[in-house]
Short mmCIF file of C-alpha atoms and ligand atoms in Angstrom, two decimals:
data_model
loop_
_atom_site.label_atom_id
_atom_site.label_comp_id
_atom_site.label_asym_id
_atom_site.label_seq_id
_atom_site.Cartn_x
_atom_site.Cartn_y
_atom_site.Cartn_z
CA UNK A 1 126.33 194.33 -209.33
CA UNK A 2 126.08 198.00 -210.10
CA UNK A 3 124.07 197.11 -213.15
CA UNK A 4 121.60 195.20 -211.04
CA UNK A 5 121.16 198.01 -208.57
CA UNK A 6 120.63 200.45 -211.38
CA UNK A 7 118.10 198.22 -213.09
CA UNK A 8 116.09 198.05 -209.91
CA UNK A 9 116.25 201.74 -209.26
CA UNK A 10 115.18 202.45 -212.77
CA UNK A 11 112.21 200.12 -212.65
CA UNK A 12 111.03 201.66 -209.40
CA UNK A 13 111.52 205.12 -210.81
CA UNK A 14 109.78 204.09 -214.02
CA UNK A 15 106.81 202.97 -212.01
CA UNK A 16 106.56 206.22 -210.08
CA UNK A 17 106.84 208.17 -213.32
CA UNK A 18 104.19 206.08 -215.03
CA UNK A 19 101.81 206.42 -212.10
CA UNK A 20 102.45 210.16 -211.84
CA UNK A 21 102.11 210.48 -215.62
CA UNK A 22 98.65 208.97 -215.40
CA UNK A 23 97.60 210.92 -212.33
CA UNK A 24 98.83 214.36 -213.37
CA UNK A 25 96.81 215.65 -216.29
CA UNK A 26 93.87 217.80 -217.20
CA UNK A 27 92.26 216.71 -213.96
CA UNK A 28 94.71 218.74 -211.89
CA UNK A 29 94.54 221.97 -213.82
CA UNK A 30 91.46 222.10 -216.01
CA UNK A 31 89.05 220.01 -213.95
CA UNK A 32 90.21 220.89 -210.45
CA UNK A 33 89.97 224.63 -210.99
CA UNK A 34 86.57 224.57 -212.63
CA UNK A 35 85.19 222.21 -209.98
CA UNK A 36 86.45 224.54 -207.24
CA UNK A 37 84.83 227.48 -209.02
CA UNK A 38 81.54 225.69 -209.64
CA UNK A 39 81.28 224.31 -206.12
CA UNK A 40 81.85 227.41 -204.08
CA UNK A 41 85.57 227.39 -203.33
CA UNK A 42 87.17 226.51 -200.01
CA UNK A 43 84.50 224.15 -198.68
CA UNK A 44 84.98 222.04 -201.81
CA UNK A 45 88.78 222.26 -201.58
CA UNK A 46 88.89 221.12 -197.96
CA UNK A 47 86.48 218.22 -198.51
CA UNK A 48 88.53 217.27 -201.57
CA UNK A 49 91.74 217.24 -199.52
CA UNK A 50 90.06 215.10 -196.88
CA UNK A 51 88.82 212.68 -199.57
CA UNK A 52 92.30 212.40 -201.06
CA UNK A 53 93.83 211.57 -197.68
CA UNK A 54 91.17 209.34 -196.20
CA UNK A 55 89.79 207.59 -199.29
CA UNK A 56 92.26 208.24 -202.12
CA UNK A 57 95.37 207.01 -200.35
CA UNK A 58 93.97 203.67 -199.16
CA UNK A 59 92.23 203.00 -202.49
CA UNK A 60 95.43 203.77 -204.40
CA UNK A 61 97.37 201.36 -202.20
CA UNK A 62 94.61 198.75 -202.54
CA UNK A 63 94.64 198.96 -206.34
CA UNK A 64 98.42 198.59 -206.54
CA UNK A 65 98.32 195.69 -204.13
CA UNK A 66 95.66 193.85 -206.14
CA UNK A 67 97.63 194.45 -209.33
CA UNK A 68 100.91 193.27 -207.84
CA UNK A 69 99.34 190.11 -206.46
CA UNK A 70 97.10 189.36 -209.40
CA UNK A 71 99.79 189.96 -212.04
CA UNK A 72 97.07 190.22 -214.69
CA UNK A 73 94.77 192.79 -216.21
CA UNK A 74 92.23 194.17 -213.72
CA UNK A 75 89.30 191.92 -214.60
CA UNK A 76 91.30 188.71 -214.54
CA UNK A 77 93.32 189.79 -211.54
CA UNK A 78 90.16 190.37 -209.54
CA UNK A 79 88.64 187.10 -210.73
CA UNK A 80 91.73 185.11 -209.89
CA UNK A 81 92.39 186.68 -206.50
CA UNK A 82 88.71 186.21 -205.64
CA UNK A 83 88.97 182.52 -206.56
CA UNK A 84 92.12 182.05 -204.50
CA UNK A 85 90.54 183.68 -201.48
CA UNK A 86 87.27 181.74 -201.69
CA UNK A 87 85.31 184.77 -202.85
CA UNK A 88 82.68 184.93 -205.61
CA UNK A 89 83.92 185.56 -209.16
CA UNK A 90 81.52 188.46 -209.36
CA UNK A 91 84.38 190.56 -207.98
CA UNK A 92 85.57 190.68 -211.58
CA UNK A 93 82.77 193.18 -212.15
CA UNK A 94 84.90 195.69 -210.29
CA UNK A 95 87.47 195.39 -213.05
CA UNK A 96 84.82 195.50 -215.76
CA UNK A 97 83.23 198.72 -214.53
CA UNK A 98 86.71 200.20 -214.58
CA UNK A 99 87.10 199.43 -218.27
CA UNK A 100 83.75 201.07 -218.99
CA UNK A 101 84.75 204.16 -217.01
CA UNK A 102 88.05 204.46 -218.88
CA UNK A 103 86.22 204.29 -222.20
CA UNK A 104 83.70 206.96 -221.24
CA UNK A 105 86.24 209.30 -219.66
CA UNK A 106 88.66 209.19 -222.57
CA UNK A 107 85.90 210.33 -224.94
CA UNK A 108 85.44 213.72 -223.28
CA UNK A 109 89.04 213.93 -222.07
CA UNK A 110 90.15 213.94 -225.68
CA UNK A 111 87.85 216.87 -226.43
CA UNK A 112 89.52 218.96 -223.72
CA UNK A 113 92.94 217.68 -224.81
CA UNK A 114 91.99 219.14 -228.19
CA UNK A 115 91.30 222.53 -226.60
CA UNK A 116 94.73 222.41 -225.06
CA UNK A 117 96.31 221.59 -228.42
CA UNK A 118 94.43 224.43 -230.04
CA UNK A 119 95.66 226.86 -227.35
CA UNK A 120 99.21 225.66 -227.90
CA UNK A 121 98.94 226.74 -231.50
CA UNK A 122 97.15 229.94 -230.48
CA UNK A 123 100.09 230.82 -228.22
CA UNK A 124 102.56 230.43 -231.08
CA UNK A 125 100.58 232.69 -233.35
CA UNK A 126 100.20 235.36 -230.69
CA UNK A 127 96.41 235.11 -230.59
CA UNK A 128 96.25 236.16 -226.94
CA UNK A 129 98.74 239.02 -226.98
CA UNK A 130 97.25 242.14 -225.43
CA UNK A 131 93.73 240.68 -225.22
CA UNK A 132 91.40 241.74 -222.44
CA UNK A 133 88.87 239.52 -220.71
CA UNK A 134 86.27 240.10 -223.40
CA UNK A 135 88.72 239.32 -226.18
CA UNK A 136 89.90 236.11 -224.54
CA UNK A 137 86.29 235.13 -223.85
CA UNK A 138 85.39 235.75 -227.49
CA UNK A 139 88.28 233.57 -228.68
CA UNK A 140 87.10 230.74 -226.49
CA UNK A 141 83.47 231.17 -227.55
CA UNK A 142 84.67 231.09 -231.15
CA UNK A 143 86.31 227.72 -230.59
CA UNK A 144 83.32 226.25 -228.74
CA UNK A 145 80.83 227.51 -231.28
CA UNK A 146 82.60 225.81 -234.15
CA UNK A 147 81.88 222.06 -234.07
CA UNK A 148 84.13 221.34 -237.05
CA UNK A 149 87.07 223.05 -235.41
CA UNK A 150 86.43 221.15 -232.17
CA UNK A 151 86.20 217.96 -234.18
CA UNK A 152 89.52 218.70 -235.82
CA UNK A 153 91.30 219.22 -232.49
CA UNK A 154 89.60 216.25 -230.85
CA UNK A 155 90.69 214.13 -233.81
CA UNK A 156 94.23 215.46 -233.64
CA UNK A 157 94.46 214.65 -229.95
CA UNK A 158 93.11 211.09 -230.38
CA UNK A 159 95.43 210.57 -233.33
CA UNK A 160 98.41 211.55 -231.18
CA UNK A 161 97.32 209.11 -228.48
CA UNK A 162 96.93 206.26 -230.98
CA UNK A 163 100.19 207.11 -232.68
CA UNK A 164 102.07 206.96 -229.38
CA UNK A 165 100.41 203.72 -228.31
CA UNK A 166 100.78 202.04 -231.70
CA UNK A 167 104.43 203.03 -232.14
CA UNK A 168 105.09 201.56 -228.73
CA UNK A 169 106.92 204.68 -227.64
CA UNK A 170 105.08 204.77 -224.34
CA UNK A 171 108.28 203.68 -222.63
CA UNK A 172 110.15 206.53 -224.19
CA UNK A 173 107.66 208.95 -222.68
CA UNK A 174 108.81 208.14 -219.19
CA UNK A 175 112.07 209.94 -219.80
CA UNK A 176 110.08 212.92 -220.98
CA UNK A 177 107.80 212.81 -217.93
CA UNK A 178 110.90 213.12 -215.78
CA UNK A 179 111.74 216.51 -217.28
CA UNK A 180 108.30 217.80 -218.26
CA UNK A 181 106.66 217.27 -214.88
CA UNK A 182 109.15 219.46 -213.00
CA UNK A 183 108.91 222.01 -215.81
CA UNK A 184 105.14 222.10 -215.39
CA UNK A 185 105.56 222.67 -211.66
CA UNK A 186 108.00 225.55 -212.30
CA UNK A 187 105.58 227.17 -214.76
CA UNK A 188 102.72 226.85 -212.31
CA UNK A 189 104.85 228.59 -209.70
CA UNK A 190 105.58 231.39 -212.19
CA UNK A 191 101.85 231.75 -212.79
CA UNK A 192 101.17 231.88 -209.07
CA UNK A 193 103.83 234.61 -208.93
CA UNK A 194 101.94 236.49 -211.62
CA UNK A 195 98.76 236.02 -209.58
CA UNK A 196 100.50 237.75 -206.67
CA UNK A 197 101.05 240.84 -208.81
CA UNK A 198 97.36 241.21 -209.67
CA UNK A 199 96.42 242.61 -206.27
CA UNK A 200 93.77 239.91 -205.91
CA UNK A 201 95.87 237.11 -204.52
CA UNK A 202 94.47 237.44 -201.02
CA UNK A 203 90.97 237.17 -202.37
CA UNK A 204 91.94 234.00 -204.23
CA UNK A 205 93.55 232.56 -201.11
CA UNK A 206 90.41 233.25 -199.11
CA UNK A 207 88.23 231.79 -201.85
CA UNK A 208 90.26 228.59 -201.86
CA UNK A 209 90.97 228.15 -198.17
CA UNK A 210 88.52 230.09 -196.03
CA UNK A 211 85.43 227.91 -196.15
CA UNK A 212 81.90 229.12 -196.26
CA UNK A 213 80.41 225.92 -194.94
CA UNK A 214 77.00 227.14 -195.99
CA UNK A 215 78.10 226.38 -199.54
CA UNK A 216 78.41 222.72 -198.66
CA UNK A 217 75.77 220.30 -199.89
CA UNK A 218 75.55 216.58 -200.49
CA UNK A 219 76.28 217.21 -204.10
CA UNK A 220 79.36 219.34 -203.42
CA UNK A 221 80.77 216.57 -201.24
CA UNK A 222 80.09 214.01 -203.95
CA UNK A 223 81.77 216.26 -206.50
CA UNK A 224 84.82 216.59 -204.24
CA UNK A 225 85.05 212.83 -203.82
CA UNK A 226 84.61 212.32 -207.56
CA UNK A 227 87.44 214.77 -208.20
CA UNK A 228 89.70 212.88 -205.78
CA UNK A 229 89.12 209.64 -207.71
CA UNK A 230 89.44 211.31 -211.10
CA UNK A 231 92.66 213.14 -210.40
CA UNK A 232 94.39 210.11 -208.89
CA UNK A 233 93.26 207.87 -211.78
CA UNK A 234 91.46 205.64 -209.29
CA UNK A 235 88.49 203.35 -209.66
CA UNK A 236 89.37 202.31 -213.14
CA UNK A 237 91.79 199.47 -212.86
CA UNK A 238 94.55 201.67 -214.24
CA UNK A 239 96.53 201.69 -211.05
CA UNK A 240 95.85 197.94 -210.76
CA UNK A 241 97.38 197.43 -214.18
CA UNK A 242 100.42 199.47 -213.15
CA UNK A 243 100.65 197.50 -209.94
CA UNK A 244 101.19 194.35 -211.95
CA UNK A 245 104.58 195.74 -213.02
CA UNK A 246 105.61 196.42 -209.47
CA UNK A 247 108.52 194.65 -207.80
CA UNK A 248 108.05 193.09 -204.39
CA UNK A 249 110.40 195.60 -202.82
CA UNK A 250 108.46 198.74 -203.66
CA UNK A 251 107.01 200.44 -200.61
CA UNK A 252 103.37 200.96 -201.55
CA UNK A 253 102.41 203.43 -198.85
CA UNK A 254 105.48 205.59 -199.33
CA UNK A 255 105.08 205.63 -203.10
CA UNK A 256 101.39 206.46 -202.82
CA UNK A 257 102.26 209.40 -200.60
CA UNK A 258 104.77 210.73 -203.14
CA UNK A 259 102.32 210.49 -206.03
CA UNK A 260 99.51 212.06 -204.02
CA UNK A 261 101.59 215.00 -202.79
CA UNK A 262 102.75 215.74 -206.34
CA UNK A 263 99.27 215.44 -207.79
CA UNK A 264 97.57 217.52 -205.11
CA UNK A 265 100.35 220.11 -205.10
CA UNK A 266 99.92 220.76 -208.81
CA UNK A 267 96.16 221.13 -208.42
CA UNK A 268 96.49 223.63 -205.58
CA UNK A 269 99.06 225.62 -207.56
CA UNK A 270 96.67 225.69 -210.50
CA UNK A 271 93.96 227.13 -208.28
CA UNK A 272 96.32 229.76 -206.88
CA UNK A 273 97.30 230.72 -210.42
CA UNK A 274 93.80 230.91 -211.82
CA UNK A 275 91.63 232.56 -209.16
CA UNK A 276 93.65 235.78 -208.83
CA UNK A 277 93.11 236.27 -212.57
CA UNK A 278 89.39 235.53 -212.15
CA UNK A 279 89.00 238.18 -209.44
CA UNK A 280 91.32 240.73 -211.02
CA UNK A 281 89.27 240.69 -214.21
CA UNK A 282 85.84 240.51 -212.69
CA UNK A 283 85.26 237.07 -214.21
CA UNK A 284 82.99 234.46 -212.71
CA UNK A 285 84.64 231.61 -210.81
CA UNK A 286 81.74 229.38 -211.81
CA UNK A 287 82.60 229.73 -215.47
CA UNK A 288 82.43 225.94 -216.00
CA UNK A 289 84.77 223.80 -218.10
CA UNK A 290 86.14 226.86 -219.93
CA UNK A 291 87.63 228.39 -216.78
CA UNK A 292 91.35 227.91 -217.47
CA UNK A 293 90.87 228.83 -221.12
CA UNK A 294 89.39 232.23 -220.35
CA UNK A 295 91.77 233.07 -217.50
CA UNK A 296 95.31 231.87 -218.19
CA UNK A 297 95.54 233.45 -221.68
CA UNK A 298 94.84 236.77 -219.97
CA UNK A 299 97.96 236.31 -217.89
CA UNK A 300 100.05 235.20 -220.85
CA UNK A 301 98.72 237.97 -223.07
CA UNK A 302 99.66 240.67 -220.59
CA UNK A 303 102.99 239.68 -219.05
CA UNK A 304 106.50 240.03 -220.40
CA UNK A 305 107.61 236.87 -222.15
CA UNK A 306 104.01 235.75 -221.95
CA UNK A 307 103.95 234.37 -225.46
CA UNK A 308 106.77 231.94 -224.74
CA UNK A 309 105.42 231.05 -221.32
CA UNK A 310 101.96 230.49 -222.77
CA UNK A 311 103.36 228.24 -225.43
CA UNK A 312 105.33 226.27 -222.86
CA UNK A 313 102.36 226.01 -220.55
CA UNK A 314 99.90 224.68 -223.11
CA UNK A 315 102.54 222.34 -224.52
CA UNK A 316 103.21 220.91 -221.08
CA UNK A 317 99.49 220.70 -220.33
CA UNK A 318 98.94 218.85 -223.60
CA UNK A 319 101.79 216.53 -222.77
CA UNK A 320 100.39 215.83 -219.31
CA UNK A 321 96.99 215.20 -220.93
CA UNK A 322 98.57 212.78 -223.40
CA UNK A 323 100.26 210.67 -220.73
CA UNK A 324 96.95 210.44 -218.87
CA UNK A 325 95.01 209.65 -222.04
CA UNK A 326 97.42 206.84 -222.91
CA UNK A 327 96.77 205.30 -219.52
CA UNK A 328 93.02 205.59 -220.20
CA UNK A 329 93.22 203.90 -223.58
CA UNK A 330 95.30 201.00 -222.31
CA UNK A 331 92.61 199.11 -220.33
CA UNK A 332 90.14 199.45 -223.21
CA UNK A 333 92.64 198.11 -225.74
CA UNK A 334 93.63 195.28 -223.44
CA UNK A 335 89.98 194.35 -223.04
CA UNK A 336 89.25 194.35 -226.77
CA UNK A 337 92.44 192.43 -227.48
CA UNK A 338 91.54 189.71 -225.02
CA UNK A 339 87.88 189.33 -225.93
CA UNK A 340 88.22 189.43 -229.70
CA UNK A 341 90.56 187.87 -232.27
CA UNK A 342 91.91 191.33 -233.12
CA UNK A 343 95.64 192.02 -233.06
CA UNK A 344 97.08 194.64 -230.76
CA UNK A 345 97.23 197.28 -233.48
CA UNK A 346 93.70 196.57 -234.68
CA UNK A 347 92.39 196.52 -231.12
CA UNK A 348 93.99 199.92 -230.58
CA UNK A 349 92.39 201.32 -233.72
CA UNK A 350 88.94 199.91 -232.99
CA UNK A 351 88.98 201.19 -229.41
CA UNK A 352 90.19 204.60 -230.47
CA UNK A 353 87.55 204.96 -233.15
CA UNK A 354 84.81 204.04 -230.67
CA UNK A 355 86.17 206.58 -228.18
CA UNK A 356 86.47 209.18 -230.92
CA UNK A 357 82.83 208.69 -232.00
CA UNK A 358 81.54 209.15 -228.47
CA UNK A 359 83.79 212.20 -228.18
CA UNK A 360 81.98 213.74 -231.13
CA UNK A 361 78.69 213.51 -229.25
CA UNK A 362 80.44 215.11 -226.26
CA UNK A 363 81.83 218.04 -228.22
CA UNK A 364 78.44 218.77 -229.77
CA UNK A 365 77.24 219.65 -226.24
CA UNK A 366 79.08 222.96 -226.61
CA UNK A 367 77.31 224.01 -229.78
CA UNK A 368 74.73 222.15 -231.85
CA UNK A 369 73.48 219.74 -229.17
CA UNK A 370 73.39 221.52 -225.82
CA UNK A 371 70.06 219.94 -224.82
CA UNK A 372 69.89 217.66 -221.81
CA UNK A 373 69.69 213.98 -222.72
CA UNK A 374 69.28 212.50 -219.25
CA UNK A 375 68.89 213.79 -215.66
CA UNK A 376 68.93 217.32 -217.03
CA UNK A 377 72.50 216.92 -218.29
CA UNK A 378 73.87 217.23 -221.80
CA UNK A 379 76.11 214.48 -223.20
CA UNK A 380 79.36 216.05 -222.00
CA UNK A 381 78.14 216.65 -218.45
CA UNK A 382 76.47 213.26 -218.33
CA UNK A 383 79.70 211.46 -219.27
CA UNK A 384 81.69 213.45 -216.73
CA UNK A 385 79.13 213.15 -213.96
CA UNK A 386 78.28 209.48 -214.39
CA UNK A 387 81.94 208.44 -214.39
CA UNK A 388 83.40 210.64 -211.67
CA UNK A 389 80.46 210.66 -209.29
CA UNK A 390 79.28 207.05 -209.71
CA UNK A 391 81.49 204.61 -211.58
CA UNK A 392 84.87 205.61 -210.13
CA UNK A 393 83.82 205.75 -206.47
CA UNK A 394 81.91 202.45 -206.77
CA UNK A 395 84.84 200.67 -208.40
CA UNK A 396 87.26 202.13 -205.86
CA UNK A 397 84.95 201.04 -203.08
CA UNK A 398 85.08 197.52 -204.49
CA UNK A 399 88.88 197.57 -204.50
CA UNK A 400 89.27 198.76 -200.93
CA UNK A 401 86.58 196.45 -199.54
CA UNK A 402 88.17 193.53 -201.33
CA UNK A 403 91.64 194.21 -199.96
CA UNK A 404 90.50 195.10 -196.45
CA UNK A 405 87.91 192.37 -195.97
CA UNK A 406 88.60 189.51 -198.41
CA UNK A 407 92.37 189.18 -198.43
CA UNK A 408 94.31 187.68 -195.55
CA UNK A 409 94.78 190.47 -193.03
CA UNK A 410 98.24 189.41 -191.90
CA UNK A 411 99.67 189.12 -195.37
CA UNK A 412 98.32 192.52 -196.37
CA UNK A 413 99.84 194.11 -193.25
CA UNK A 414 103.14 192.39 -194.01
CA UNK A 415 103.04 193.59 -197.61
CA UNK A 416 102.49 197.16 -196.47
CA UNK A 417 105.23 196.87 -193.80
CA UNK A 418 102.71 197.58 -191.07
CA UNK A 419 103.03 196.37 -187.50
CA UNK A 420 101.32 197.15 -184.22
CA UNK A 421 99.80 200.62 -184.11
CA UNK A 422 100.18 201.41 -187.77
CA UNK A 423 98.47 198.14 -188.65
CA UNK A 424 95.53 199.14 -186.46
CA UNK A 425 95.29 202.52 -188.16
CA UNK A 426 95.35 200.87 -191.58
CA UNK A 427 92.65 198.39 -190.54
CA UNK A 428 90.34 201.06 -189.19
CA UNK A 429 90.79 203.30 -192.23
CA UNK A 430 90.68 200.57 -194.89
CA UNK A 431 87.87 198.55 -193.34
CA UNK A 432 85.61 201.27 -191.99
CA UNK A 433 86.53 204.89 -192.58
CA UNK A 434 87.21 204.77 -196.33
CA UNK A 435 84.34 202.46 -197.38
CA UNK A 436 81.82 204.07 -195.06
CA UNK A 437 83.01 207.47 -196.23
CA UNK A 438 82.21 206.58 -199.82
CA UNK A 439 78.85 205.07 -198.89
CA UNK A 440 77.87 208.04 -196.72
CA UNK A 441 78.75 210.48 -199.47
CA UNK A 442 76.48 208.55 -201.84
CA UNK A 443 73.58 208.34 -199.42
CA UNK A 444 73.98 211.97 -198.44
CA UNK A 445 73.83 213.15 -202.01
CA UNK A 446 70.84 210.93 -202.79
CA UNK A 447 69.00 212.54 -199.91
CA UNK A 448 69.67 215.87 -201.54
N1 LIG B 1 94.10 211.48 -213.51
C1 LIG B 1 94.05 212.07 -214.82
C2 LIG B 1 94.01 213.56 -214.70
O1 LIG B 1 93.95 214.07 -213.62
C3 LIG B 1 92.87 211.63 -215.61
C4 LIG B 1 92.68 210.20 -215.58
C5 LIG B 1 91.57 209.73 -214.94
C6 LIG B 1 93.62 209.35 -216.11
C7 LIG B 1 91.41 208.40 -214.83
C8 LIG B 1 93.45 208.03 -216.02
C9 LIG B 1 92.35 207.56 -215.37
O2 LIG B 1 94.01 214.24 -215.70
#
């Protein structure tokens, strides 16, 4: 009996850890902070929070629900559920666009994962000790300007991902997530504490939470929505795939709330750690993708015990990036494995090499190939923009519309433990508010 209870608890816990492992990653720290900086601060943050609550939560629940019912990979799960509910098979496209998004995202994600690896090593060797803003900036420029070095780190990161997936130690990582995630939170709090000593914490608070609504544009809103999807690993079938491991007894809404609070909390802490350093050193908040790499080393290089803290921070960040990257590789491998005669190991290798090649094009954007290739964007920005602002929201829209409109209303309410008033709220949000929100954001940004 006790064994049974424990087994259940551990599978539930495993699920939460796996979902949190995918959600918490570079998106919370690297991407969130640079998006906030690039998009004018508080107005972006508040729209982002609204998107997480109003769109992110229902889409997350919808993806898990589809996965749990479909019990298959995202494409087949969508196809089968559509068939069962007398809907066109074309719904499978929702799963397919997710696989494409995962492939594209992993390519540039691995490049940034490489930066994080490189900074882990830099912390060990004391590269940042005593550096000022110019010194730290020069170190970062040195990394970006060296395509071979970037290639090396990108390759090292992808190799780690493949090694973990191929050795089948993904399960073992869940134990690590359980200790590393809290450690990351503690370190972020320490960094926020450091931010408070800079004398510019109030400025950072105002930047993040006192909105200048004039800074708001259609594009800022779209960026905020894209960030909500990206950081929660939505719109890619990943959460659907995780849902297929879910027991009937898991409370989807409650679990979604836990994952979202953790994910959002880490992002906000990252902002509160980074912006005081930006203002204290006269740096620009709109620094772009390099933001955390030219700010945090300043803190580590100038505080007591900073070398150790820096090492721990970049190690934990790399670890968080790895658990997210593994979840990104999985749908691609699954797809290749199912559509070709390749074995699991070969499918993993082939997928990884394809991702790695595209990553090379992405990393060249920072040095030898900065020119725009389409819509005025270079390869890196194009990959990031096309996935987060278009593919993810569209796929997520498909998931929520499918659950809210195509599945039997009663059974969905029962599955979510909703009755009476709460069922009405769910219906209004899932049927109208969330889908219309996504559509309006699109239309609004198209109109400029
Ligand atoms: N959510 C992850 C992060 O914030 C990135 C990711 C996106 C992972 C999409 C899986 C799918 O870093």
